[in-house]
PDB file of C-alpha atoms in Angstrom:
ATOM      1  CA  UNK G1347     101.363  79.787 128.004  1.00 35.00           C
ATOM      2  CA  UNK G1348     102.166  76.188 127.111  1.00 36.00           C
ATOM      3  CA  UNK G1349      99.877  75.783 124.430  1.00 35.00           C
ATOM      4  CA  UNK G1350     100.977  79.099 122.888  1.00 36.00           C
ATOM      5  CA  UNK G1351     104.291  77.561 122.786  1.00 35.00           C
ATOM      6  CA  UNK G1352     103.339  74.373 122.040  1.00 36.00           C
ATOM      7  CA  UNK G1353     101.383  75.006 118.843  1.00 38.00           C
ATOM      8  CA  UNK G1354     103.967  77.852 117.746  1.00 38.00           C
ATOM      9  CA  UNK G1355     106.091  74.801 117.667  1.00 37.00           C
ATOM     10  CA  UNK G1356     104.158  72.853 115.574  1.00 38.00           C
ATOM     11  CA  UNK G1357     102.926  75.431 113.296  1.00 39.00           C
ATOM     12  CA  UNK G1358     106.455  77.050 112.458  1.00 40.00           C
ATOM     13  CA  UNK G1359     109.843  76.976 111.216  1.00 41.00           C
ATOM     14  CA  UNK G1360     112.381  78.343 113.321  1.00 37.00           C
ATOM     15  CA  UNK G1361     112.418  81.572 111.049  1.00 39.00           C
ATOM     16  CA  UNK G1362     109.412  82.849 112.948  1.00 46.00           C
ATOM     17  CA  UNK G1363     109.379  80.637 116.237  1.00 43.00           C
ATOM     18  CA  UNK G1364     110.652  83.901 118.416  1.00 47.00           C
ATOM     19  CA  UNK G1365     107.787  86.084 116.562  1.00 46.00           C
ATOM     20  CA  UNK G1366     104.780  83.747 117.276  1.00 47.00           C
ATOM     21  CA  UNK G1367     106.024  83.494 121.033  1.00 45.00           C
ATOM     22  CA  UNK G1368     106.108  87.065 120.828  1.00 49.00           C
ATOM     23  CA  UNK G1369     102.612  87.013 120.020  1.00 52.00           C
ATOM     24  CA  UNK G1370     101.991  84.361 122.396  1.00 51.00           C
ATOM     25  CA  UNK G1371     103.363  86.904 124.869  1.00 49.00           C
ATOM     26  CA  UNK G1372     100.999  89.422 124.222  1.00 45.00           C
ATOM     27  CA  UNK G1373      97.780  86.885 124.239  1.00 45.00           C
ATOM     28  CA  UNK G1374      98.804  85.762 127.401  1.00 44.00           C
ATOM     29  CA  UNK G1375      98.740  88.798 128.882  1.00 43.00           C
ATOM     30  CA  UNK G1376      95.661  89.788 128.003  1.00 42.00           C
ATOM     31  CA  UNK G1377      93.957  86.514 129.462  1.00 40.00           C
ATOM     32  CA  UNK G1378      92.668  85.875 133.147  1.00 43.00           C
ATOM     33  CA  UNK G1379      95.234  84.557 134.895  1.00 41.00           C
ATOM     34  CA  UNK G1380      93.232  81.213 135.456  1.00 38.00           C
ATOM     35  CA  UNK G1381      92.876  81.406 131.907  1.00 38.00           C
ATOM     36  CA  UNK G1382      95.067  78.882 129.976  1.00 37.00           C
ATOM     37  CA  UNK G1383      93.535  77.468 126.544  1.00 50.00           C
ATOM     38  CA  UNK G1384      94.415  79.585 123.684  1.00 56.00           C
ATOM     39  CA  UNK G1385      90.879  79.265 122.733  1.00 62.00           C
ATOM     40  CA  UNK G1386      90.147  81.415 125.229  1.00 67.00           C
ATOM     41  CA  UNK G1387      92.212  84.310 123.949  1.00 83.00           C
ATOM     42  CA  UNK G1388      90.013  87.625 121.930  1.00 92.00           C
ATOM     43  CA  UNK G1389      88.945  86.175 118.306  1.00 94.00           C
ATOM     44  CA  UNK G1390      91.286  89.131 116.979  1.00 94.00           C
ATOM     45  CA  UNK G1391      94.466  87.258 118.414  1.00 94.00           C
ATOM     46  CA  UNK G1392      93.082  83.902 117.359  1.00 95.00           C
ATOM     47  CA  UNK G1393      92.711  85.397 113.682  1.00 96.00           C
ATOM     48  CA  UNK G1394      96.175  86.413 114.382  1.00 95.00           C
ATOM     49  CA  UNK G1395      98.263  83.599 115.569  1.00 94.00           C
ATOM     50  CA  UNK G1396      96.187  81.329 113.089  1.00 96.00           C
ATOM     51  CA  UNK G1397      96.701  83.681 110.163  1.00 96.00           C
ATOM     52  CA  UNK G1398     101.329  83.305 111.172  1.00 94.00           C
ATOM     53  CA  UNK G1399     101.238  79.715 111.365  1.00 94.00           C
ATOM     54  CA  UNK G1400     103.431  78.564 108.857  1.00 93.00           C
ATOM     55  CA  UNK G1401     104.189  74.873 107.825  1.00 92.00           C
ATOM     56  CA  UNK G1402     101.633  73.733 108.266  1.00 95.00           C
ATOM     57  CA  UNK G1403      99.311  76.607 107.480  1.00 95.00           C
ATOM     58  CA  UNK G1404      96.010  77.564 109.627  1.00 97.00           C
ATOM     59  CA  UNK G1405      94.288  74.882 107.469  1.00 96.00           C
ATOM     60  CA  UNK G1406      96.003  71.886 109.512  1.00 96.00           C
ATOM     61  CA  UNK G1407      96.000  73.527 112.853  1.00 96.00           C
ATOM     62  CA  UNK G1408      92.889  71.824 114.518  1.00 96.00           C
ATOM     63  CA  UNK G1409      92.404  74.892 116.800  1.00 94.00           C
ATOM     64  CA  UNK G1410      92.546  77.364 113.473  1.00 96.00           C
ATOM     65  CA  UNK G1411      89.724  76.378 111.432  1.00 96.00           C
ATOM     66  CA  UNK G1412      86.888  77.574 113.820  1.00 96.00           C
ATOM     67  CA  UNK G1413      88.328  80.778 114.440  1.00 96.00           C
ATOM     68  CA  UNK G1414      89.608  81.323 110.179  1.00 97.00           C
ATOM     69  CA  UNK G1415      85.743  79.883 109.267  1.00 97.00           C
ATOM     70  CA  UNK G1416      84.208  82.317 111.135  1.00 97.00           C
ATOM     71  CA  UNK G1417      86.391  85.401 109.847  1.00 97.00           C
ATOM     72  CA  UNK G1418      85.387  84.404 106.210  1.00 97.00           C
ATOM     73  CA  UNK G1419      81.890  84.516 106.878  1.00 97.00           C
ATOM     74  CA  UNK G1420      82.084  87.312 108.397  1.00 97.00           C
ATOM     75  CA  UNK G1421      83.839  89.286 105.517  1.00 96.00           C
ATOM     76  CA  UNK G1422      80.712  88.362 103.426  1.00 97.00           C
ATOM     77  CA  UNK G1423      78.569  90.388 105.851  1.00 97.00           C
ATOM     78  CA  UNK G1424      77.835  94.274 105.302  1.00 97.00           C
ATOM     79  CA  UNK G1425      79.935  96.238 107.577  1.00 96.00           C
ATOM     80  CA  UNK G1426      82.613  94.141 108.387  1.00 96.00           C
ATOM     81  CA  UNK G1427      85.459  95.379 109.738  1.00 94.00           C
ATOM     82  CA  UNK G1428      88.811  92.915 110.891  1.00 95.00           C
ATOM     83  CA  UNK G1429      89.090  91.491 114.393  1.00 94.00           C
ATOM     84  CA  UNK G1430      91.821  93.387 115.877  1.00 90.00           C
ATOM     85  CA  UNK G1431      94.044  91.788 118.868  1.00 91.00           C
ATOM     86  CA  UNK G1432      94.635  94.361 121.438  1.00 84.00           C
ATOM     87  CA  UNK G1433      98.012  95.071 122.253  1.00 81.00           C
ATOM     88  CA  UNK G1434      99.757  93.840 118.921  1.00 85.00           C
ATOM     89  CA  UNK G1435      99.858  96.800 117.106  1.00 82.00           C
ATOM     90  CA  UNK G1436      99.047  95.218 113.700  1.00 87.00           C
ATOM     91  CA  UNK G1437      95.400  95.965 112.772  1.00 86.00           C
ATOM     92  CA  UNK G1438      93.886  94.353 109.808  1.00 91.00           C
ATOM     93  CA  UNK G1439      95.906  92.549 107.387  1.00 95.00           C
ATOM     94  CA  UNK G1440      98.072  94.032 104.096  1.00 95.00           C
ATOM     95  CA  UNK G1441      97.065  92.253 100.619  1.00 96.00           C
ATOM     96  CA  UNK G1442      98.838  92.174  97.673  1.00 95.00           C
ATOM     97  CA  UNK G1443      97.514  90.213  94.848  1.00 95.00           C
ATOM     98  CA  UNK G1444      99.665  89.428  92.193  1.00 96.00           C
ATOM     99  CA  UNK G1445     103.100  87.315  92.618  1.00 96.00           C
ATOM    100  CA  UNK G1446     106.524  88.517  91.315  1.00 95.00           C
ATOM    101  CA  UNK G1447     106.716  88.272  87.720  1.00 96.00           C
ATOM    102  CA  UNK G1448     109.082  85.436  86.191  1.00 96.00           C
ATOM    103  CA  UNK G1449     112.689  86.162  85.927  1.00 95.00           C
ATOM    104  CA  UNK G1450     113.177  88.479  82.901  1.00 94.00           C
ATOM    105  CA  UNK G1451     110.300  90.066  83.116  1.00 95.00           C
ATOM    106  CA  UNK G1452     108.938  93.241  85.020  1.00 94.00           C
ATOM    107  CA  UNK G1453     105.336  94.502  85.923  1.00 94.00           C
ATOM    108  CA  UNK G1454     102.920  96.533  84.200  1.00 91.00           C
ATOM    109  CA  UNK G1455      99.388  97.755  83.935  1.00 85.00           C
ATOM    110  CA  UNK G1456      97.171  95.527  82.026  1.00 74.00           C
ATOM    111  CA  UNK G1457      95.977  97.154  78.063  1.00 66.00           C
ATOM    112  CA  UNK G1458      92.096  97.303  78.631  1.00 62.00           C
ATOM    113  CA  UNK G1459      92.807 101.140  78.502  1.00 59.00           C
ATOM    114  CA  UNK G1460      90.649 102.010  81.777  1.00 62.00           C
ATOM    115  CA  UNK G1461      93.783 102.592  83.718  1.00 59.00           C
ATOM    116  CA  UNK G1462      93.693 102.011  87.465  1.00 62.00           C
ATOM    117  CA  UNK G1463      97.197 101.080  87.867  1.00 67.00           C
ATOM    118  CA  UNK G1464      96.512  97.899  88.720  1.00 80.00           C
ATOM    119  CA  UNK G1465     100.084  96.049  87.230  1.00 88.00           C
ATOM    120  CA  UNK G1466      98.161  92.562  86.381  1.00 91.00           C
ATOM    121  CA  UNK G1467     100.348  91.471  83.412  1.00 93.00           C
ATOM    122  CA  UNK G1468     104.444  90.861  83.021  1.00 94.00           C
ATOM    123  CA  UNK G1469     106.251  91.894  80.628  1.00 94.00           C
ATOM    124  CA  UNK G1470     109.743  91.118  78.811  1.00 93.00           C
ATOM    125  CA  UNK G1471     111.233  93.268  75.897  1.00 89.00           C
ATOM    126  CA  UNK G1472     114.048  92.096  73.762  1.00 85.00           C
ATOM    127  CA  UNK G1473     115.242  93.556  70.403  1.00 80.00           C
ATOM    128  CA  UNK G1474     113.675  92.614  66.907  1.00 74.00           C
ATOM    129  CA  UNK G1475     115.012  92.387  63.623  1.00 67.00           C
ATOM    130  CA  UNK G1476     112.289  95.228  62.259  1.00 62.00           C
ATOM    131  CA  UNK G1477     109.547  94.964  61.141  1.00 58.00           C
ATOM    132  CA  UNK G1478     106.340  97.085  60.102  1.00 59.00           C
ATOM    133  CA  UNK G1479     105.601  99.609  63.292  1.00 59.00           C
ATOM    134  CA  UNK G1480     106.981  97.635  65.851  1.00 58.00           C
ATOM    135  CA  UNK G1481     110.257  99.985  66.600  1.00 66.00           C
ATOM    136  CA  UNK G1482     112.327  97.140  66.421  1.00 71.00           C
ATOM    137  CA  UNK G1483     111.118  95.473  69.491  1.00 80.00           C
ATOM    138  CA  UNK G1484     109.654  92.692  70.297  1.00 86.00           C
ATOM    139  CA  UNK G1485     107.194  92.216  73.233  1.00 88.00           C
ATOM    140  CA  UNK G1486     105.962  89.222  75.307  1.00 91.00           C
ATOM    141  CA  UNK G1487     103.111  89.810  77.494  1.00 92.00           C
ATOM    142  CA  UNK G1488     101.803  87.375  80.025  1.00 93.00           C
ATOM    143  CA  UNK G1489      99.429  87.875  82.773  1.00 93.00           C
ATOM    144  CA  UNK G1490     100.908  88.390  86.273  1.00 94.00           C
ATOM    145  CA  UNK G1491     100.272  85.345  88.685  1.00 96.00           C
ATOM    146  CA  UNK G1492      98.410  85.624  91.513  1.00 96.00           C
ATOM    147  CA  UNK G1493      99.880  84.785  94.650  1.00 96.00           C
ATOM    148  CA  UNK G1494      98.361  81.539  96.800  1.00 96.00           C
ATOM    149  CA  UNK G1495      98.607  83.463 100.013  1.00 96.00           C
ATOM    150  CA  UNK G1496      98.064  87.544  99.006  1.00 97.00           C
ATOM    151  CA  UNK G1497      96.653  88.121 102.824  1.00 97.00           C
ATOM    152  CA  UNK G1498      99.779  89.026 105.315  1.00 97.00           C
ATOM    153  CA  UNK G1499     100.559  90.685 108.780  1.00 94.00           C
ATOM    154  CA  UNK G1500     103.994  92.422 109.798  1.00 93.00           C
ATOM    155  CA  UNK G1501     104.709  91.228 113.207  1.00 90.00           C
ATOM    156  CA  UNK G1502     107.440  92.809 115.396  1.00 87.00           C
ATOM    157  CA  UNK G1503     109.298  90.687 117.273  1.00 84.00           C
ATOM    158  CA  UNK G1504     110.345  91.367 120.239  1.00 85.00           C
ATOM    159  CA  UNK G1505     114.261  91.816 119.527  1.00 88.00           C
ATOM    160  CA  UNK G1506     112.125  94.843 116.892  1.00 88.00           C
ATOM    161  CA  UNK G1507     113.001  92.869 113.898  1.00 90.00           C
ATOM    162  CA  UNK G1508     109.484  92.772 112.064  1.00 90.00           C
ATOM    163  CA  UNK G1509     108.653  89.368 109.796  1.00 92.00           C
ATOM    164  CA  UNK G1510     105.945  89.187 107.259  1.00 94.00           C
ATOM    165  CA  UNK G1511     103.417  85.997 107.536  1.00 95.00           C
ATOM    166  CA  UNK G1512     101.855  85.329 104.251  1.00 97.00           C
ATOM    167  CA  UNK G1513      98.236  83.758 104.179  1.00 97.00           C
ATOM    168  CA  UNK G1514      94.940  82.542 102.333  1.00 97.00           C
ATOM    169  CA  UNK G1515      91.424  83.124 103.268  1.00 96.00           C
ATOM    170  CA  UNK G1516      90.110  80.045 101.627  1.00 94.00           C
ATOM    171  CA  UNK G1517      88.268  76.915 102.982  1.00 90.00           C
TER     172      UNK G1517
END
């Protein structure tokens, strides 16, 4: 359990330091008993404790980078499905692509006119002095930005208060 602790140190700020020993909890529970390198724990809990390390990321955890290398690869082959940890209760990972649109503006879908709903650009209306067709409105359209980390989990803590951890999947 110490280097569940340990590296939940390192890897967080104290927003989510009771969440990843949460998770900690679980992992160790689910190991031998003279199990006690985190290495050791299912890949699906590795995946998962990696993927909620925060400040610094899974990319300068040491022990993360096997573990994170091998789920990309893996997502390239045909019939992947996630690495689960047992006993966690969060299954594969949410995704949501695009950021927040800038202040002023507000989602919506993009013009190519094949609909979708996918809400890739941002837009911000303001009144116009007229014009030719234009309903006295002008329009600014901008495409949405992505977001560096769209990958997260929702991880309940053990007080039941859940926190979102927001992560990349690239090397």
């Amino acid at each position: 359990m110490g280097i569940f602790r340990s590296a939940a140190r390192r890897s967080v700020g104290s927003v989510g330091l009771n969440t990843l020993l949460a998770i900690a909890s679980v992992l160790a529970t689910m190991l031998p008993p003279a199990a006690a390198r985190a290495d050791d724990a299912p890949w699906g809990c590795q995946v998962l404790l990696c993927a909620a390390s925060q400040n610094p990321g899974w990319h300068g955890v040491p022990y993360c980078v096997p573990p994170m290398t091998k789920l990309i690869a893996a997502m390239k082959l045909p019939g992947f499905t996630w690495p689960i940890c047992p006993g966690a209760g969060t299954g594969a990972p949410g995704y949501q692509q695009y950021d927040d649109c800038p202040a002023g503006y507000t989602p919506t879908e993009d013009m190519s006119g094949h609909g979708g709903g996918s809400q890739s650009s941002c837009v911000k209306r303001a009144a116009s002095a007229g014009g030719h067709g234009n309903n006295g409105e002008a329009i600014d359209r901008i495409a949405r930005p992505l977001k560096k980390e769209p990958y997260y989990f929702d991880i309940t803590g053990s007080g039941g208060d859940k926190s979102r951890f927001w992560f990349d999947l690239q090397l």
